[in-house]
Amino acid sequence: MTISTTEIQTLFKHALGNYPTGVTIVTTTDENGTPVGLTVNSFASVSLDPLMVLWSIDHKVSSLETFTNGGKFAIHILAGNQQQLCSTFASKNVDRFSTCNWELSENELPIIDGTFAILECKTHQTVVAGDHTILIGEVTNIRVDEEKDPMLYHRRQFGPIPNEFYQSK
């Protein structure tokens, strides 16, 4: 029996939707200095020397060229209590930055308050892969709030890491 492309894509989404990941918001500014950002869970480390990370952006996203041509971006690893912020930055037709406190960094990147960690990056390379572009960034600055825990994404739900996760058996 042959499985259709649609069925394979559905299984793929189901498998990866059940794979727990962290959640990030990636920000930059457009050519006019206006802040731009979106929720991303396709984030991973790449290298320790030099420090590099990657994330990917869908070709249908309106800010695709802003991110791929901007030369820099900031990755915010969300704190466990930032579900509303996560949803806002995943929504369309919303003034995302009006719903949070933020400021420009010395690198002129929009930095959102209250996140677990922030990695400011200069774009090292972009790679077109299917219907997404992978952005590889060299980390130029890092901030971590040791008082917070990161957010978890699992089965299309966002939230803090459960306390049971930390309990030894």
mmCIF file with all atom_site columns, C-alpha atoms in Angstrom:
data_model
loop_
_atom_site.group_PDB
_atom_site.id
_atom_site.type_symbol
_atom_site.label_atom_id
_atom_site.label_alt_id
_atom_site.label_comp_id
_atom_site.label_asym_id
_atom_site.label_entity_id
_atom_site.label_seq_id
_atom_site.pdbx_PDB_ins_code
_atom_site.Cartn_x
_atom_site.Cartn_y
_atom_site.Cartn_z
_atom_site.occupancy
_atom_site.B_iso_or_equiv
_atom_site.pdbx_formal_charge
_atom_site.auth_seq_id
_atom_site.auth_comp_id
_atom_site.auth_asym_id
_atom_site.auth_atom_id
_atom_site.pdbx_PDB_model_num
ATOM 1   C CA . MET A 1 1   ? 0.000  0.000  0.000  1.00 0.00 ? 1   MET A CA 1
ATOM 2   C CA . THR A 1 2   ? 1.339  3.407  -0.989 1.00 0.00 ? 2   THR A CA 1
ATOM 3   C CA . ILE A 1 3   ? 1.076  6.276  1.462  1.00 0.00 ? 3   ILE A CA 1
ATOM 4   C CA . SER A 1 4   ? 0.177  9.644  -0.047 1.00 0.00 ? 4   SER A CA 1
ATOM 5   C CA . THR A 1 5   ? 2.278  12.771 0.397  1.00 0.00 ? 5   THR A CA 1
ATOM 6   C CA . THR A 1 6   ? -0.487 14.286 2.517  1.00 0.00 ? 6   THR A CA 1
ATOM 7   C CA . GLU A 1 7   ? -0.546 11.240 4.806  1.00 0.00 ? 7   GLU A CA 1
ATOM 8   C CA . ILE A 1 8   ? 3.239  11.308 5.183  1.00 0.00 ? 8   ILE A CA 1
ATOM 9   C CA . GLN A 1 9   ? 3.148  15.038 6.011  1.00 0.00 ? 9   GLN A CA 1
ATOM 10  C CA . THR A 1 10  ? 0.416  14.415 8.603  1.00 0.00 ? 10  THR A CA 1
ATOM 11  C CA . LEU A 1 11  ? 2.485  11.648 10.225 1.00 0.00 ? 11  LEU A CA 1
ATOM 12  C CA . PHE A 1 12  ? 5.561  13.896 10.148 1.00 0.00 ? 12  PHE A CA 1
ATOM 13  C CA . LYS A 1 13  ? 3.671  16.717 11.904 1.00 0.00 ? 13  LYS A CA 1
ATOM 14  C CA . HIS A 1 14  ? 2.315  14.250 14.454 1.00 0.00 ? 14  HIS A CA 1
ATOM 15  C CA . ALA A 1 15  ? 5.730  12.766 15.196 1.00 0.00 ? 15  ALA A CA 1
ATOM 16  C CA . LEU A 1 16  ? 7.499  16.123 15.559 1.00 0.00 ? 16  LEU A CA 1
ATOM 17  C CA . GLY A 1 17  ? 4.550  17.692 17.422 1.00 0.00 ? 17  GLY A CA 1
ATOM 18  C CA . ASN A 1 18  ? 5.025  15.019 20.059 1.00 0.00 ? 18  ASN A CA 1
ATOM 19  C CA . TYR A 1 19  ? 8.741  15.693 20.321 1.00 0.00 ? 19  TYR A CA 1
ATOM 20  C CA . PRO A 1 20  ? 9.223  18.103 23.261 1.00 0.00 ? 20  PRO A CA 1
ATOM 21  C CA . THR A 1 21  ? 11.203 21.235 22.399 1.00 0.00 ? 21  THR A CA 1
ATOM 22  C CA . GLY A 1 22  ? 11.905 24.633 23.800 1.00 0.00 ? 22  GLY A CA 1
ATOM 23  C CA . VAL A 1 23  ? 10.226 27.737 22.438 1.00 0.00 ? 23  VAL A CA 1
ATOM 24  C CA . THR A 1 24  ? 11.857 30.912 21.200 1.00 0.00 ? 24  THR A CA 1
ATOM 25  C CA . ILE A 1 25  ? 10.936 34.278 19.787 1.00 0.00 ? 25  ILE A CA 1
ATOM 26  C CA . VAL A 1 26  ? 13.355 35.560 17.176 1.00 0.00 ? 26  VAL A CA 1
ATOM 27  C CA . THR A 1 27  ? 13.590 39.313 16.641 1.00 0.00 ? 27  THR A CA 1
ATOM 28  C CA . THR A 1 28  ? 15.316 41.777 14.332 1.00 0.00 ? 28  THR A CA 1
ATOM 29  C CA . THR A 1 29  ? 14.561 45.166 12.803 1.00 0.00 ? 29  THR A CA 1
ATOM 30  C CA . ASP A 1 30  ? 13.496 45.959 9.260  1.00 0.00 ? 30  ASP A CA 1
ATOM 31  C CA . GLU A 1 31  ? 15.155 48.514 6.968  1.00 0.00 ? 31  GLU A CA 1
ATOM 32  C CA . ASN A 1 32  ? 13.231 51.316 8.755  1.00 0.00 ? 32  ASN A CA 1
ATOM 33  C CA . GLY A 1 33  ? 14.327 50.190 12.235 1.00 0.00 ? 33  GLY A CA 1
ATOM 34  C CA . THR A 1 34  ? 10.882 48.773 13.057 1.00 0.00 ? 34  THR A CA 1
ATOM 35  C CA . PRO A 1 35  ? 11.037 45.710 15.324 1.00 0.00 ? 35  PRO A CA 1
ATOM 36  C CA . VAL A 1 36  ? 10.010 42.388 13.787 1.00 0.00 ? 36  VAL A CA 1
ATOM 37  C CA . GLY A 1 37  ? 9.572  39.088 15.610 1.00 0.00 ? 37  GLY A CA 1
ATOM 38  C CA . LEU A 1 38  ? 8.008  35.652 15.475 1.00 0.00 ? 38  LEU A CA 1
ATOM 39  C CA . THR A 1 39  ? 7.639  32.503 17.569 1.00 0.00 ? 39  THR A CA 1
ATOM 40  C CA . VAL A 1 40  ? 10.019 29.715 16.537 1.00 0.00 ? 40  VAL A CA 1
ATOM 41  C CA . ASN A 1 41  ? 10.569 26.203 17.883 1.00 0.00 ? 41  ASN A CA 1
ATOM 42  C CA . SER A 1 42  ? 13.009 25.087 15.178 1.00 0.00 ? 42  SER A CA 1
ATOM 43  C CA . PHE A 1 43  ? 16.051 26.151 17.174 1.00 0.00 ? 43  PHE A CA 1
ATOM 44  C CA . ALA A 1 44  ? 19.265 24.209 17.856 1.00 0.00 ? 44  ALA A CA 1
ATOM 45  C CA . SER A 1 45  ? 22.900 24.634 18.773 1.00 0.00 ? 45  SER A CA 1
ATOM 46  C CA . VAL A 1 46  ? 25.444 24.120 15.990 1.00 0.00 ? 46  VAL A CA 1
ATOM 47  C CA . SER A 1 47  ? 28.959 24.826 17.255 1.00 0.00 ? 47  SER A CA 1
ATOM 48  C CA . LEU A 1 48  ? 30.935 25.768 20.374 1.00 0.00 ? 48  LEU A CA 1
ATOM 49  C CA . ASP A 1 49  ? 33.923 27.187 18.478 1.00 0.00 ? 49  ASP A CA 1
ATOM 50  C CA . PRO A 1 50  ? 32.762 29.572 17.230 1.00 0.00 ? 50  PRO A CA 1
ATOM 51  C CA . LEU A 1 51  ? 29.457 29.729 19.135 1.00 0.00 ? 51  LEU A CA 1
ATOM 52  C CA . MET A 1 52  ? 26.707 29.094 16.568 1.00 0.00 ? 52  MET A CA 1
ATOM 53  C CA . VAL A 1 53  ? 22.996 28.336 16.584 1.00 0.00 ? 53  VAL A CA 1
ATOM 54  C CA . LEU A 1 54  ? 20.378 27.770 13.911 1.00 0.00 ? 54  LEU A CA 1
ATOM 55  C CA . TRP A 1 55  ? 16.663 28.238 13.372 1.00 0.00 ? 55  TRP A CA 1
ATOM 56  C CA . SER A 1 56  ? 14.406 28.059 10.333 1.00 0.00 ? 56  SER A CA 1
ATOM 57  C CA . ILE A 1 57  ? 11.744 30.300 8.831  1.00 0.00 ? 57  ILE A CA 1
ATOM 58  C CA . ASP A 1 58  ? 8.868  29.311 6.536  1.00 0.00 ? 58  ASP A CA 1
ATOM 59  C CA . HIS A 1 59  ? 8.978  30.867 3.068  1.00 0.00 ? 59  HIS A CA 1
ATOM 60  C CA . LYS A 1 60  ? 5.337  31.984 3.517  1.00 0.00 ? 60  LYS A CA 1
ATOM 61  C CA . VAL A 1 61  ? 6.203  34.277 6.448  1.00 0.00 ? 61  VAL A CA 1
ATOM 62  C CA . SER A 1 62  ? 5.904  37.961 5.536  1.00 0.00 ? 62  SER A CA 1
ATOM 63  C CA . SER A 1 63  ? 9.139  38.843 7.366  1.00 0.00 ? 63  SER A CA 1
ATOM 64  C CA . LEU A 1 64  ? 11.240 36.233 5.512  1.00 0.00 ? 64  LEU A CA 1
ATOM 65  C CA . GLU A 1 65  ? 13.393 38.768 3.638  1.00 0.00 ? 65  GLU A CA 1
ATOM 66  C CA . THR A 1 66  ? 13.784 40.951 6.734  1.00 0.00 ? 66  THR A CA 1
ATOM 67  C CA . PHE A 1 67  ? 15.346 38.024 8.592  1.00 0.00 ? 67  PHE A CA 1
ATOM 68  C CA . THR A 1 68  ? 17.330 36.508 5.711  1.00 0.00 ? 68  THR A CA 1
ATOM 69  C CA . ASN A 1 69  ? 18.785 39.843 4.549  1.00 0.00 ? 69  ASN A CA 1
ATOM 70  C CA . GLY A 1 70  ? 19.056 41.650 7.897  1.00 0.00 ? 70  GLY A CA 1
ATOM 71  C CA . GLY A 1 71  ? 22.459 40.334 8.928  1.00 0.00 ? 71  GLY A CA 1
ATOM 72  C CA . LYS A 1 72  ? 21.562 39.880 12.595 1.00 0.00 ? 72  LYS A CA 1
ATOM 73  C CA . PHE A 1 73  ? 18.876 38.567 14.921 1.00 0.00 ? 73  PHE A CA 1
ATOM 74  C CA . ALA A 1 74  ? 18.178 37.866 18.588 1.00 0.00 ? 74  ALA A CA 1
ATOM 75  C CA . ILE A 1 75  ? 16.863 34.541 19.837 1.00 0.00 ? 75  ILE A CA 1
ATOM 76  C CA . HIS A 1 76  ? 14.834 34.732 23.049 1.00 0.00 ? 76  HIS A CA 1
ATOM 77  C CA . ILE A 1 77  ? 14.470 31.412 24.855 1.00 0.00 ? 77  ILE A CA 1
ATOM 78  C CA . LEU A 1 78  ? 11.117 31.938 26.532 1.00 0.00 ? 78  LEU A CA 1
ATOM 79  C CA . ALA A 1 79  ? 10.521 31.510 30.236 1.00 0.00 ? 79  ALA A CA 1
ATOM 80  C CA . GLY A 1 80  ? 7.966  28.947 31.357 1.00 0.00 ? 80  GLY A CA 1
ATOM 81  C CA . ASN A 1 81  ? 5.391  31.618 32.238 1.00 0.00 ? 81  ASN A CA 1
ATOM 82  C CA . GLN A 1 82  ? 5.416  33.398 28.864 1.00 0.00 ? 82  GLN A CA 1
ATOM 83  C CA . GLN A 1 83  ? 2.655  31.452 27.101 1.00 0.00 ? 83  GLN A CA 1
ATOM 84  C CA . GLN A 1 84  ? 0.714  34.606 26.190 1.00 0.00 ? 84  GLN A CA 1
ATOM 85  C CA . LEU A 1 85  ? 3.795  36.213 24.664 1.00 0.00 ? 85  LEU A CA 1
ATOM 86  C CA . CYS A 1 86  ? 4.457  33.002 22.734 1.00 0.00 ? 86  CYS A CA 1
ATOM 87  C CA . SER A 1 87  ? 0.904  33.008 21.337 1.00 0.00 ? 87  SER A CA 1
ATOM 88  C CA . THR A 1 88  ? 1.036  36.716 20.472 1.00 0.00 ? 88  THR A CA 1
ATOM 89  C CA . PHE A 1 89  ? 4.242  36.373 18.468 1.00 0.00 ? 89  PHE A CA 1
ATOM 90  C CA . ALA A 1 90  ? 2.741  33.340 16.673 1.00 0.00 ? 90  ALA A CA 1
ATOM 91  C CA . SER A 1 91  ? -0.381 35.344 15.694 1.00 0.00 ? 91  SER A CA 1
ATOM 92  C CA . LYS A 1 92  ? -0.945 37.239 12.464 1.00 0.00 ? 92  LYS A CA 1
ATOM 93  C CA . ASN A 1 93  ? -2.014 40.862 12.075 1.00 0.00 ? 93  ASN A CA 1
ATOM 94  C CA . VAL A 1 94  ? -1.070 41.821 15.636 1.00 0.00 ? 94  VAL A CA 1
ATOM 95  C CA . ASP A 1 95  ? 1.229  44.603 16.860 1.00 0.00 ? 95  ASP A CA 1
ATOM 96  C CA . ARG A 1 96  ? 3.361  42.065 18.693 1.00 0.00 ? 96  ARG A CA 1
ATOM 97  C CA . PHE A 1 97  ? 5.742  44.507 20.360 1.00 0.00 ? 97  PHE A CA 1
ATOM 98  C CA . SER A 1 98  ? 2.923  46.577 21.883 1.00 0.00 ? 98  SER A CA 1
ATOM 99  C CA . THR A 1 99  ? 2.107  43.624 24.165 1.00 0.00 ? 99  THR A CA 1
ATOM 100 C CA . CYS A 1 100 ? 5.512  43.381 25.878 1.00 0.00 ? 100 CYS A CA 1
ATOM 101 C CA . ASN A 1 101 ? 8.322  45.422 27.348 1.00 0.00 ? 101 ASN A CA 1
ATOM 102 C CA . TRP A 1 102 ? 11.335 45.603 25.085 1.00 0.00 ? 102 TRP A CA 1
ATOM 103 C CA . GLU A 1 103 ? 14.276 47.806 24.197 1.00 0.00 ? 103 GLU A CA 1
ATOM 104 C CA . LEU A 1 104 ? 17.001 47.955 21.574 1.00 0.00 ? 104 LEU A CA 1
ATOM 105 C CA . SER A 1 105 ? 20.321 46.359 22.518 1.00 0.00 ? 105 SER A CA 1
ATOM 106 C CA . GLU A 1 106 ? 23.713 47.887 21.775 1.00 0.00 ? 106 GLU A CA 1
ATOM 107 C CA . ASN A 1 107 ? 23.568 45.767 18.598 1.00 0.00 ? 107 ASN A CA 1
ATOM 108 C CA . GLU A 1 108 ? 20.270 47.507 17.719 1.00 0.00 ? 108 GLU A CA 1
ATOM 109 C CA . LEU A 1 109 ? 18.258 44.324 18.127 1.00 0.00 ? 109 LEU A CA 1
ATOM 110 C CA . PRO A 1 110 ? 14.845 44.261 19.849 1.00 0.00 ? 110 PRO A CA 1
ATOM 111 C CA . ILE A 1 111 ? 15.307 42.592 23.247 1.00 0.00 ? 111 ILE A CA 1
ATOM 112 C CA . ILE A 1 112 ? 12.173 41.379 25.059 1.00 0.00 ? 112 ILE A CA 1
ATOM 113 C CA . ASP A 1 113 ? 12.073 41.548 28.871 1.00 0.00 ? 113 ASP A CA 1
ATOM 114 C CA . GLY A 1 114 ? 11.410 38.539 31.077 1.00 0.00 ? 114 GLY A CA 1
ATOM 115 C CA . THR A 1 115 ? 12.802 35.723 28.951 1.00 0.00 ? 115 THR A CA 1
ATOM 116 C CA . PHE A 1 116 ? 14.964 32.868 30.225 1.00 0.00 ? 116 PHE A CA 1
ATOM 117 C CA . ALA A 1 117 ? 17.832 33.653 27.854 1.00 0.00 ? 117 ALA A CA 1
ATOM 118 C CA . ILE A 1 118 ? 18.757 35.857 24.901 1.00 0.00 ? 118 ILE A CA 1
ATOM 119 C CA . LEU A 1 119 ? 21.338 35.085 22.240 1.00 0.00 ? 119 LEU A CA 1
ATOM 120 C CA . GLU A 1 120 ? 22.243 37.986 19.973 1.00 0.00 ? 120 GLU A CA 1
ATOM 121 C CA . CYS A 1 121 ? 23.635 36.752 16.674 1.00 0.00 ? 121 CYS A CA 1
ATOM 122 C CA . LYS A 1 122 ? 25.134 37.934 13.432 1.00 0.00 ? 122 LYS A CA 1
ATOM 123 C CA . THR A 1 123 ? 24.014 35.888 10.447 1.00 0.00 ? 123 THR A CA 1
ATOM 124 C CA . HIS A 1 124 ? 26.755 33.478 9.412  1.00 0.00 ? 124 HIS A CA 1
ATOM 125 C CA . GLN A 1 125 ? 24.918 31.613 6.656  1.00 0.00 ? 125 GLN A CA 1
ATOM 126 C CA . THR A 1 126 ? 21.467 31.002 5.210  1.00 0.00 ? 126 THR A CA 1
ATOM 127 C CA . VAL A 1 127 ? 20.504 27.716 3.583  1.00 0.00 ? 127 VAL A CA 1
ATOM 128 C CA . VAL A 1 128 ? 17.339 27.170 1.552  1.00 0.00 ? 128 VAL A CA 1
ATOM 129 C CA . ALA A 1 129 ? 15.905 23.782 2.516  1.00 0.00 ? 129 ALA A CA 1
ATOM 130 C CA . GLY A 1 130 ? 12.532 22.816 1.058  1.00 0.00 ? 130 GLY A CA 1
ATOM 131 C CA . ASP A 1 131 ? 9.847  25.324 2.063  1.00 0.00 ? 131 ASP A CA 1
ATOM 132 C CA . HIS A 1 132 ? 12.045 26.918 4.767  1.00 0.00 ? 132 HIS A CA 1
ATOM 133 C CA . THR A 1 133 ? 15.321 28.816 5.023  1.00 0.00 ? 133 THR A CA 1
ATOM 134 C CA . ILE A 1 134 ? 17.742 27.859 7.783  1.00 0.00 ? 134 ILE A CA 1
ATOM 135 C CA . LEU A 1 135 ? 19.532 30.777 9.405  1.00 0.00 ? 135 LEU A CA 1
ATOM 136 C CA . ILE A 1 136 ? 22.826 29.986 11.094 1.00 0.00 ? 136 ILE A CA 1
ATOM 137 C CA . GLY A 1 137 ? 23.977 32.676 13.467 1.00 0.00 ? 137 GLY A CA 1
ATOM 138 C CA . GLU A 1 138 ? 27.224 33.330 15.260 1.00 0.00 ? 138 GLU A CA 1
ATOM 139 C CA . VAL A 1 139 ? 26.436 34.293 18.854 1.00 0.00 ? 139 VAL A CA 1
ATOM 140 C CA . THR A 1 140 ? 27.836 37.725 19.766 1.00 0.00 ? 140 THR A CA 1
ATOM 141 C CA . ASN A 1 141 ? 26.163 38.248 23.151 1.00 0.00 ? 141 ASN A CA 1
ATOM 142 C CA . ILE A 1 142 ? 24.341 36.034 25.680 1.00 0.00 ? 142 ILE A CA 1
ATOM 143 C CA . ARG A 1 143 ? 22.145 36.841 28.663 1.00 0.00 ? 143 ARG A CA 1
ATOM 144 C CA . VAL A 1 144 ? 20.653 34.186 30.983 1.00 0.00 ? 144 VAL A CA 1
ATOM 145 C CA . ASP A 1 145 ? 18.260 34.682 33.897 1.00 0.00 ? 145 ASP A CA 1
ATOM 146 C CA . GLU A 1 146 ? 19.225 31.893 36.304 1.00 0.00 ? 146 GLU A CA 1
ATOM 147 C CA . GLU A 1 147 ? 16.040 32.561 38.319 1.00 0.00 ? 147 GLU A CA 1
ATOM 148 C CA . LYS A 1 148 ? 13.839 31.287 35.483 1.00 0.00 ? 148 LYS A CA 1
ATOM 149 C CA . ASP A 1 149 ? 13.222 27.999 33.714 1.00 0.00 ? 149 ASP A CA 1
ATOM 150 C CA . PRO A 1 150 ? 12.640 27.748 29.960 1.00 0.00 ? 150 PRO A CA 1
ATOM 151 C CA . MET A 1 151 ? 9.304  27.052 28.285 1.00 0.00 ? 151 MET A CA 1
ATOM 152 C CA . LEU A 1 152 ? 8.443  23.619 26.882 1.00 0.00 ? 152 LEU A CA 1
ATOM 153 C CA . TYR A 1 153 ? 6.421  22.876 23.731 1.00 0.00 ? 153 TYR A CA 1
ATOM 154 C CA . HIS A 1 154 ? 4.728  19.471 23.487 1.00 0.00 ? 154 HIS A CA 1
ATOM 155 C CA . ARG A 1 155 ? 1.630  18.276 21.629 1.00 0.00 ? 155 ARG A CA 1
ATOM 156 C CA . ARG A 1 156 ? 0.807  21.818 20.508 1.00 0.00 ? 156 ARG A CA 1
ATOM 157 C CA . GLN A 1 157 ? 0.844  23.049 24.125 1.00 0.00 ? 157 GLN A CA 1
ATOM 158 C CA . PHE A 1 158 ? 3.198  25.585 25.695 1.00 0.00 ? 158 PHE A CA 1
ATOM 159 C CA . GLY A 1 159 ? 4.097  25.728 29.368 1.00 0.00 ? 159 GLY A CA 1
ATOM 160 C CA . PRO A 1 160 ? 6.714  25.464 32.093 1.00 0.00 ? 160 PRO A CA 1
ATOM 161 C CA . ILE A 1 161 ? 8.735  22.323 32.600 1.00 0.00 ? 161 ILE A CA 1
ATOM 162 C CA . PRO A 1 162 ? 6.734  20.164 35.042 1.00 0.00 ? 162 PRO A CA 1
ATOM 163 C CA . ASN A 1 163 ? 8.137  19.855 38.580 1.00 0.00 ? 163 ASN A CA 1
ATOM 164 C CA . GLU A 1 164 ? 8.059  16.060 38.207 1.00 0.00 ? 164 GLU A CA 1
ATOM 165 C CA . PHE A 1 165 ? 10.790 16.387 35.611 1.00 0.00 ? 165 PHE A CA 1
ATOM 166 C CA . TYR A 1 166 ? 13.235 17.455 38.341 1.00 0.00 ? 166 TYR A CA 1
ATOM 167 C CA . GLN A 1 167 ? 12.321 14.769 40.855 1.00 0.00 ? 167 GLN A CA 1
ATOM 168 C CA . SER A 1 168 ? 14.688 11.827 40.988 1.00 0.00 ? 168 SER A CA 1
ATOM 169 C CA . LYS A 1 169 ? 13.215 8.343  41.092 1.00 0.00 ? 169 LYS A CA 1
#
